[in-house]
Amino acid sequence: MSVPIRTLDNMVGDELHEEPHGERPEEGSGGQTWQRLSAYAYLSAPERLEYVAVMRVFCGTLLADLAVPDVLAKLAQAGHPAAALGAETLTARLEQLVRWGNLLRSTHTVTATSIADYQRSRSRYQLSKLGERVQRDADEVLAGADAAREVSSELLTLVDRGLKEIAALAAAPGGMDPQQALEKISTLFAQFAEFAESVRDFYAYLGQVLARYDLDGAEYQGFKELLLDYVEAITEDVSFRAPRIAAHLRAIWPYLPTLLSRIDTHASGLGALSGALPETRVQRSRGREMADWEGLRDWFADSDGHGSQVDQLRDATLRALQSLLANAKRMLRSASGEMSRRKDLLRLAAWFDSAEPEEAHDIAVAAFGLYGARHLGVAPDPELSVPAYVSWWTGPVVDVPVALRERGSRAPRGRAAAVVDHGEQKRRLMEQARQQAAVRQEAAAELRSASGRFDQVRLGTGAMRLLLELLTAALGNAQLKKGAGDFQLDGARAGDADLGIRLTAWRTPGRHTLLRSVDGDLTVDDLTLAVQSASAPAAAEEASA
């Protein structure tokens, strides 16, 4: 009987990659972290292309275990160079992936008709959960690492709308239906996750581009338009939606524990395993835990004093603008010949080369301003004793007065400036504010008296301006609702609490409301307007209903 002996010369390179002595930590959280990070090892191995090809073969199957011949056949079918690997080399690769945690040995029962078939198929492998996730992330990076990803800003509108619906249903009598709540919450968090991920990817790409200092004129022009148009639109959209989303979250928050508990009772899912099998970890779908909602809230609102993601988005946009301006200054200096000082430096080096030592010192002082140290008679802190062996670099710093540092003299110059009295300016501004408030009060009274007969009276300039201001706000607050063959305005109301006035508008097909003023006339088609006191009953709303 002959026993094959494996020597160092005929061993595959993977088999020589043993873990360094003492690198593997003890069992526990540290050991789990080490094991999970080991799943990324094949991406940096010398044979990384072969490992990636093998992992793609396994990721292309679901709940399937493959033997070495099966893997070789799939590699050959894909036309990958790794198909030329021998069975022994491929087995070494698969065993190494098992040690790293990317593959698992299968418990599949082998059915063989001969000893040769048994030897070929006795070792079967299947994909581990960690290995599948690592390979999926690697493929995603390889596919779009350098691409500029668009921000899915339309999803932010859907998140705003979804939170508004959940807040309304949660506050309704009887609470929210658990199945309906589960569907809306799952949709909401899927939309938010896609939006947040697209924002991170886009700003990472933007930072990578703006960090370059080799942009030419055409590239700079393109990125300037991108920054000033696209980034500004994103920032404005997020800044507009963030307060509304934060308000919806505040309305939902008191009902959230009860709502999540009802959802868990209605559809426990894999969460039941955590009770039956305590050692099994279950990753719940997004939105089923309070931590998910806290993360959503922290994205749009500052709840812990460290700033929200919306604040970070504004800061990132500001930094991007600063980088753009830095590139613009660099290009201007380069165009004017101020960028490169190579010629001047070569001339200076020639002077140093031909100068005597004393002359070289004078040239250095004139070129670089390296003057000798000036010793100022400033007494140190008497309570601080500094030994003589302490270096000036590491010793305590003595504060030098500004006058001594700039003029070399301690004597003060001039006299202290008198404090400016802004009392008269304050009184003038307060009087101006009171006059403006009085004009607006008179305009509000004029509008209330003219309500219902706008076509019969001629409004003053202040009254007409206030009426247009209220009408603009009311139409901005309105929502269109489809009726029987036509649409109606819902919620077209606006008011000013300080003036005690409220305007209500509703759609009246065929109605032409004429607004007359000393500055001109305005005709509003298909609208009826009513102005009332803010405390008066909403008669106009009843009429519109």
XYZ file of C-alpha atoms in Angstrom:
545
model
C 0.000 0.000 0.000
C 1.421 3.343 -1.029
C 0.612 6.547 0.777
C 0.934 9.823 -1.192
C 3.260 12.279 0.473
C 2.545 16.007 0.010
C 5.708 18.097 -0.072
C 6.160 21.835 0.026
C 6.998 21.873 -3.691
C 3.705 20.403 -4.912
C 1.386 22.239 -2.512
C -1.005 24.832 -3.940
C -0.417 28.436 -2.984
C -3.680 28.652 -1.014
C -2.651 25.835 1.279
C 0.384 27.784 2.400
C -1.743 30.691 3.661
C -2.114 29.698 7.270
C -3.288 32.064 9.956
C -0.413 33.770 11.787
C 0.238 32.424 15.224
C -1.785 34.257 17.838
C -3.892 36.201 15.296
C -7.150 34.356 15.943
C -8.750 35.830 19.063
C -10.579 33.989 21.762
C -14.147 32.845 21.294
C -16.805 35.503 21.809
C -17.681 38.727 20.096
C -14.071 39.229 18.986
C -13.958 35.746 17.484
C -17.198 36.323 15.599
C -15.871 39.589 14.200
C -12.645 37.888 13.072
C -14.624 35.078 11.434
C -16.899 37.481 9.551
C -14.005 39.614 8.344
C -12.254 36.465 7.110
C -15.045 36.097 4.542
C -13.487 39.044 2.655
C -10.043 37.415 2.476
C -10.558 35.828 -0.961
C -11.007 39.289 -2.525
C -7.382 40.194 -1.708
C -5.773 36.785 -2.282
C -3.351 36.389 -5.233
C -5.879 34.067 -6.911
C -8.734 36.561 -6.370
C -10.075 36.309 -9.952
C -10.430 32.524 -9.657
C -12.121 32.824 -6.261
C -14.578 35.418 -7.595
C -15.450 33.155 -10.546
C -16.074 30.193 -8.205
C -18.222 32.289 -5.848
C -20.304 33.553 -8.787
C -21.029 29.944 -9.721
C -22.394 29.263 -6.243
C -24.302 32.580 -6.091
C -26.066 31.618 -9.322
C -27.856 28.767 -7.529
C -30.344 28.582 -4.677
C -30.097 25.867 -2.008
C -27.903 23.806 -4.293
C -24.770 21.895 -3.371
C -22.098 21.420 -6.016
C -19.217 19.002 -6.353
C -15.889 19.776 -8.000
C -16.979 18.409 -11.430
C -20.151 20.515 -11.277
C -18.168 23.686 -10.577
C -15.704 22.944 -13.393
C -18.597 22.356 -15.813
C -20.263 25.672 -14.901
C -16.969 27.540 -15.219
C -16.425 26.027 -18.660
C -19.993 26.918 -19.652
C -19.349 30.553 -18.639
C -16.096 30.561 -20.599
C -13.993 31.663 -17.612
C -10.226 30.958 -17.610
C -10.641 29.320 -14.190
C -12.187 26.342 -16.010
C -8.625 25.290 -16.846
C -7.934 24.574 -13.164
C -7.417 20.951 -12.321
C -9.704 19.077 -9.956
C -7.042 19.015 -7.245
C -6.372 22.771 -7.479
C -10.090 23.582 -7.496
C -10.601 21.350 -4.447
C -7.902 23.339 -2.623
C -9.684 26.566 -3.577
C -13.022 25.277 -2.298
C -11.523 24.021 0.953
C -9.914 27.417 1.515
C -13.284 29.099 0.970
C -14.738 26.732 3.568
C -12.070 27.784 6.078
C -12.811 31.445 5.379
C -16.536 30.851 5.913
C -17.761 31.574 2.384
C -18.778 27.959 1.676
C -20.139 25.106 3.747
C -19.628 21.397 3.342
C -22.870 19.804 2.242
C -24.588 16.930 4.031
C -25.902 15.635 0.719
C -25.988 11.838 0.452
C -23.799 10.645 -2.382
C -25.197 8.068 -4.773
C -22.451 6.582 -6.912
C -22.313 3.643 -9.286
C -18.561 3.272 -9.118
C -15.601 4.118 -6.950
C -14.499 6.778 -9.466
C -17.892 8.505 -9.274
C -17.760 8.432 -5.494
C -14.289 9.955 -5.414
C -15.382 12.751 -7.774
C -18.583 13.650 -5.927
C -17.940 12.808 -2.285
C -17.008 16.448 -1.433
C -19.931 18.746 -2.104
C -20.204 22.386 -1.124
C -22.934 24.932 -0.721
C -23.017 28.700 -0.237
C -23.104 30.235 3.242
C -25.242 33.268 4.057
C -22.184 35.394 4.821
C -20.440 34.285 1.632
C -23.454 35.156 -0.509
C -23.690 38.637 0.992
C -19.967 39.342 0.564
C -20.012 38.237 -3.087
C -23.160 40.235 -3.788
C -21.529 43.386 -2.372
C -18.347 42.687 -4.351
C -20.287 42.326 -7.620
C -22.145 45.555 -6.916
C -18.858 47.408 -6.325
C -17.302 45.950 -9.482
C -20.357 46.868 -11.551
C -20.815 50.494 -10.523
C -17.923 51.672 -8.388
C -17.044 54.652 -10.601
C -20.538 55.519 -11.803
C -22.365 58.674 -10.721
C -25.587 57.476 -9.115
C -28.665 59.658 -9.360
C -30.375 60.668 -6.131
C -33.867 59.189 -5.947
C -35.419 62.439 -4.745
C -38.881 61.336 -5.855
C -38.798 58.725 -3.081
C -38.611 61.516 -0.491
C -42.052 62.699 -1.620
C -43.367 59.156 -1.190
C -41.836 58.959 2.304
C -43.547 62.230 3.233
C -46.867 60.976 1.873
C -46.532 57.569 3.557
C -45.778 59.068 6.971
C -48.732 61.426 6.635
C -51.070 58.490 5.901
C -49.679 56.417 8.791
C -50.071 59.369 11.186
C -53.696 59.875 10.140
C -54.590 56.177 10.409
C -52.768 55.693 13.732
C -54.666 58.598 15.303
C -58.053 57.359 14.007
C -60.490 55.740 16.479
C -59.668 52.070 16.932
C -56.121 52.445 15.674
C -54.677 51.138 12.445
C -55.302 47.737 10.872
C -52.146 45.613 11.535
C -51.934 44.198 8.026
C -52.388 47.618 6.452
C -49.827 49.090 8.852
C -47.323 46.343 8.002
C -47.690 46.984 4.274
C -47.342 50.764 4.604
C -44.380 50.578 7.013
C -42.505 48.059 4.851
C -43.049 50.216 1.762
C -42.041 53.358 3.640
C -38.729 51.985 4.909
C -37.867 50.419 1.554
C -38.320 53.828 -0.093
C -36.331 55.615 2.615
C -33.458 53.089 2.469
C -33.173 53.488 -1.308
C -33.212 57.300 -1.017
C -30.606 57.437 1.779
C -28.315 55.016 -0.048
C -28.517 57.028 -3.275
C -27.653 60.233 -1.358
C -24.579 58.606 0.218
C -23.385 57.185 -3.117
C -23.839 60.478 -4.983
C -22.039 62.611 -2.411
C -19.196 60.070 -2.188
C -18.795 60.348 -5.973
C -18.999 64.148 -5.784
C -16.292 64.297 -3.127
C -14.073 62.042 -5.233
C -14.443 64.344 -8.230
C -13.980 67.636 -6.401
C -10.816 66.338 -4.717
C -9.113 66.304 -8.105
C -6.757 69.145 -8.988
C -6.366 68.228 -12.653
C -9.759 69.400 -13.933
C -9.536 71.196 -17.263
C -11.915 73.918 -18.450
C -14.527 71.587 -19.976
C -14.607 69.274 -16.958
C -14.825 72.209 -14.589
C -17.741 73.685 -16.528
C -19.597 70.380 -16.453
C -19.117 69.837 -12.743
C -20.009 73.462 -12.018
C -23.372 73.034 -13.734
C -23.845 69.720 -11.915
C -23.153 71.310 -8.550
C -25.104 74.496 -9.028
C -28.168 72.843 -10.550
C -28.448 69.208 -9.475
C -26.985 69.476 -5.969
C -28.899 72.662 -5.254
C -32.149 70.999 -6.330
C -31.462 68.030 -4.046
C -30.626 70.220 -1.064
C -33.691 72.411 -1.545
C -35.980 69.388 -1.876
C -34.603 67.785 1.284
C -34.756 71.081 3.211
C -38.383 71.542 2.120
C -39.485 68.011 3.027
C -37.496 67.528 6.240
C -39.688 69.724 8.551
C -42.864 68.068 7.260
C -41.443 64.566 7.734
C -40.250 65.479 11.240
C -43.752 66.770 12.088
C -45.349 63.525 10.851
C -42.910 61.491 12.964
C -43.774 63.528 16.050
C -47.449 62.794 15.426
C -46.798 59.048 14.981
C -44.403 58.624 17.917
C -46.987 58.271 20.786
C -48.816 55.501 18.892
C -45.693 53.690 17.690
C -45.109 51.139 20.532
C -48.712 49.976 20.448
C -48.726 49.838 16.652
C -45.541 47.719 16.460
C -46.867 45.405 19.169
C -50.090 44.836 17.225
C -48.107 44.136 14.068
C -45.948 41.570 15.909
C -49.079 39.871 17.234
C -50.655 39.820 13.791
C -47.601 38.713 11.795
C -44.750 37.482 13.956
C -42.827 35.987 11.002
C -39.365 34.724 11.856
C -39.551 36.665 15.123
C -41.155 33.597 16.680
C -37.809 31.806 16.343
C -36.210 34.133 18.886
C -38.582 32.762 21.519
C -38.430 29.131 20.494
C -34.677 29.118 19.750
C -32.940 31.762 21.880
C -29.570 31.053 20.246
C -30.949 31.948 16.808
C -30.537 35.570 15.765
C -33.337 36.973 13.613
C -32.925 40.126 11.550
C -36.337 41.742 11.381
C -37.550 43.578 8.309
C -37.048 47.326 8.386
C -39.606 49.247 10.359
C -40.472 46.435 12.789
C -38.160 47.716 15.537
C -38.064 51.019 17.426
C -34.398 51.375 16.466
C -35.419 51.639 12.798
C -37.817 54.478 13.581
C -35.210 56.233 15.717
C -32.782 56.059 12.798
C -35.440 57.540 10.502
C -36.114 60.350 12.975
C -32.408 61.126 13.437
C -32.034 61.446 9.654
C -34.490 64.345 9.454
C -34.356 65.909 12.946
C -31.690 66.625 15.550
C -32.798 64.538 18.529
C -29.481 64.056 20.379
C -27.738 67.390 19.834
C -25.249 66.019 17.286
C -27.073 67.264 14.195
C -29.259 65.451 11.686
C -28.351 63.984 8.317
C -30.137 66.938 6.717
C -27.673 69.283 8.474
C -24.782 67.132 7.245
C -26.223 67.350 3.731
C -26.167 71.149 3.876
C -22.590 71.118 5.219
C -21.501 68.726 2.459
C -23.026 71.014 -0.171
C -21.191 74.003 1.310
C -17.895 72.102 1.277
C -18.515 71.106 -2.333
C -19.025 74.752 -3.267
C -15.792 75.680 -1.485
C -13.919 72.967 -3.397
C -15.391 74.257 -6.632
C -14.198 77.783 -5.843
C -10.730 76.449 -4.986
C -10.562 74.765 -8.400
C -11.682 77.998 -10.050
C -8.921 79.983 -8.317
C -6.357 77.365 -9.334
C -7.424 77.564 -12.969
C -7.288 81.376 -12.914
C -3.781 81.352 -11.454
C -2.699 78.810 -14.039
C -4.098 80.914 -16.896
C -2.305 84.046 -15.676
C 1.023 82.276 -15.320
C 1.056 82.398 -11.515
C 0.654 78.677 -11.012
C 4.069 77.350 -11.962
C 7.159 78.925 -10.361
C 9.548 76.380 -11.879
C 11.538 78.947 -13.847
C 11.993 81.217 -10.833
C 13.013 78.326 -8.612
C 15.605 77.120 -11.133
C 17.098 80.617 -11.258
C 17.204 80.764 -7.453
C 18.898 77.339 -7.341
C 21.569 78.588 -9.763
C 22.227 81.579 -7.498
C 22.637 79.300 -4.496
C 24.990 77.050 -6.458
C 27.340 79.876 -7.454
C 27.194 81.868 -4.195
C 29.664 81.852 -1.329
C 28.394 80.649 2.092
C 27.820 84.189 3.408
C 26.042 85.238 0.224
C 23.896 82.095 0.325
C 22.639 83.099 3.796
C 21.700 86.543 2.503
C 19.906 85.013 -0.508
C 17.942 82.656 1.743
C 16.878 85.533 3.976
C 15.777 87.629 0.993
C 13.985 84.751 -0.787
C 12.235 83.013 2.075
C 12.144 85.624 4.842
C 14.061 83.370 7.255
C 15.256 86.140 9.524
C 16.982 85.561 12.801
C 14.989 85.104 15.973
C 13.920 88.233 17.843
C 14.114 87.998 21.629
C 11.387 89.973 23.361
C 11.681 90.821 27.035
C 8.406 89.285 28.179
C 8.465 87.890 31.675
C 7.076 84.359 32.056
C 4.477 83.356 34.571
C 6.126 83.674 37.998
C 4.170 80.687 39.309
C 5.421 78.463 36.460
C 8.932 77.120 36.909
C 10.494 75.814 33.691
C 13.795 73.881 33.950
C 16.663 74.937 31.728
C 16.727 71.643 29.842
C 13.171 72.073 28.457
C 13.203 72.761 24.705
C 11.559 75.857 23.296
C 9.472 73.629 21.034
C 7.800 71.817 23.925
C 7.946 74.521 26.581
C 5.013 76.673 27.701
C 3.946 79.556 25.476
C 4.144 83.143 26.728
C 1.387 85.469 25.575
C 2.866 88.523 23.823
C 0.695 91.684 23.773
C -0.556 92.732 20.372
C 1.121 96.157 20.549
C 4.483 94.592 21.352
C 4.121 91.907 18.693
C 3.124 94.275 15.893
C 4.883 97.584 16.761
C 7.586 96.539 19.199
C 6.258 98.960 21.809
C 4.083 98.528 24.886
C 2.809 102.121 24.854
C -0.874 102.376 23.893
C -1.783 104.559 20.948
C -4.723 106.930 20.697
C -7.696 106.842 22.983
C -10.439 104.339 23.442
C -13.359 104.813 21.080
C -16.623 105.939 22.592
C -19.498 103.519 22.699
C -21.889 104.218 19.832
C -25.425 105.016 20.950
C -27.970 103.312 18.715
C -31.001 104.525 20.677
C -32.240 106.916 18.000
C -31.932 104.262 15.302
C -33.874 101.783 17.438
C -36.655 104.291 18.059
C -36.876 105.070 14.333
C -37.110 101.379 13.436
C -39.776 100.741 16.087
C -41.834 103.688 14.822
C -41.513 102.394 11.283
C -42.655 98.924 12.378
C -45.671 100.405 14.191
C -46.660 102.357 11.093
C -46.428 99.258 8.918
C -48.542 97.281 11.411
C -51.160 100.040 11.444
C -51.315 100.051 7.635
C -51.853 96.278 7.589
C -54.563 96.524 10.247
C -56.383 99.137 8.153
C -56.011 96.916 5.076
C -57.472 93.939 6.973
C -60.446 96.010 8.156
C -61.031 97.227 4.597
C -61.009 93.638 3.271
C -63.477 92.439 5.911
C -65.877 95.257 5.051
C -65.597 94.607 1.294
C -66.075 90.836 1.466
C -68.848 89.643 -0.837
C -68.880 92.815 -2.923
C -65.356 93.056 -4.295
C -66.707 94.059 -7.713
C -68.539 97.049 -6.170
C -65.713 98.678 -4.220
C -62.252 99.857 -5.154
C -59.620 98.610 -2.725
C -56.632 100.590 -1.594
C -53.059 99.601 -2.357
C -52.474 98.005 1.071
C -55.765 96.079 1.025
C -55.124 94.739 -2.491
C -51.599 93.660 -1.559
C -52.883 91.841 1.567
C -55.675 90.165 -0.431
C -53.205 88.858 -3.050
C -50.900 87.643 -0.286
C -53.716 85.651 1.369
C -54.959 84.323 -1.982
C -51.482 83.089 -2.909
C -51.118 81.297 0.434
C -54.606 79.769 0.155
C -53.999 78.382 -3.329
C -50.658 77.011 -2.147
C -52.381 75.168 0.719
C -55.170 73.814 -1.495
C -55.412 70.268 -2.824
C -57.205 69.257 -6.015
C -59.898 66.582 -5.645
C -61.588 64.896 -8.570
C -65.351 65.176 -8.451
C -68.156 64.105 -10.754
C -66.690 65.124 -14.106
C -64.840 68.057 -12.556
C -62.356 68.866 -9.765
C -62.742 70.807 -6.552
C -60.398 72.762 -4.296
C -59.990 71.326 -0.815
C -58.413 73.303 2.008
C -57.972 76.572 0.096
C -57.676 78.656 3.242
C -55.133 81.124 4.596
C -55.119 83.570 7.463
C -53.090 85.951 9.567
C -53.521 85.514 13.317
C -51.972 88.901 14.105
C -54.469 90.718 11.847
C -57.387 88.476 12.835
C -58.353 87.797 9.233
C -58.949 84.667 7.190
C -59.577 84.143 3.467
C -61.410 81.106 2.051
C -61.618 80.257 -1.657
C -63.640 77.574 -3.405
C -64.138 76.700 -7.016
C -67.301 77.958 -8.736
C -67.321 77.062 -12.449
C -68.366 80.023 -14.608
C -67.872 82.577 -11.834
C -65.702 85.624 -12.601
C -64.634 87.505 -9.468
C -63.486 91.045 -10.202
C -61.009 92.571 -7.755
C -60.788 96.345 -8.225
C -58.092 98.554 -6.709
C -56.557 101.952 -7.210
C -53.567 100.274 -8.892
C -55.613 98.252 -11.381
C -58.206 95.501 -11.739
C -57.759 91.712 -11.476
C -60.271 89.085 -12.672
C -60.160 85.657 -10.997
C -61.944 82.972 -13.035
C -63.889 80.061 -11.512
C -63.184 81.155 -7.935
C -65.306 82.630 -5.149
C -63.527 84.485 -2.336
C -64.696 85.239 1.193
C -62.848 87.255 3.846
C -63.796 86.921 7.518
C -62.485 87.510 10.966
C -60.282 84.675 12.169
C -62.613 84.049 15.124
C -65.828 84.056 13.044
C -67.557 80.776 12.054
C -66.383 79.260 8.773
C -69.489 80.199 6.803
C -67.533 80.216 3.599
C -66.372 76.665 4.222
C -69.961 75.545 4.724
C -70.967 77.265 1.507
C -68.140 75.591 -0.419
C -69.085 72.191 1.000
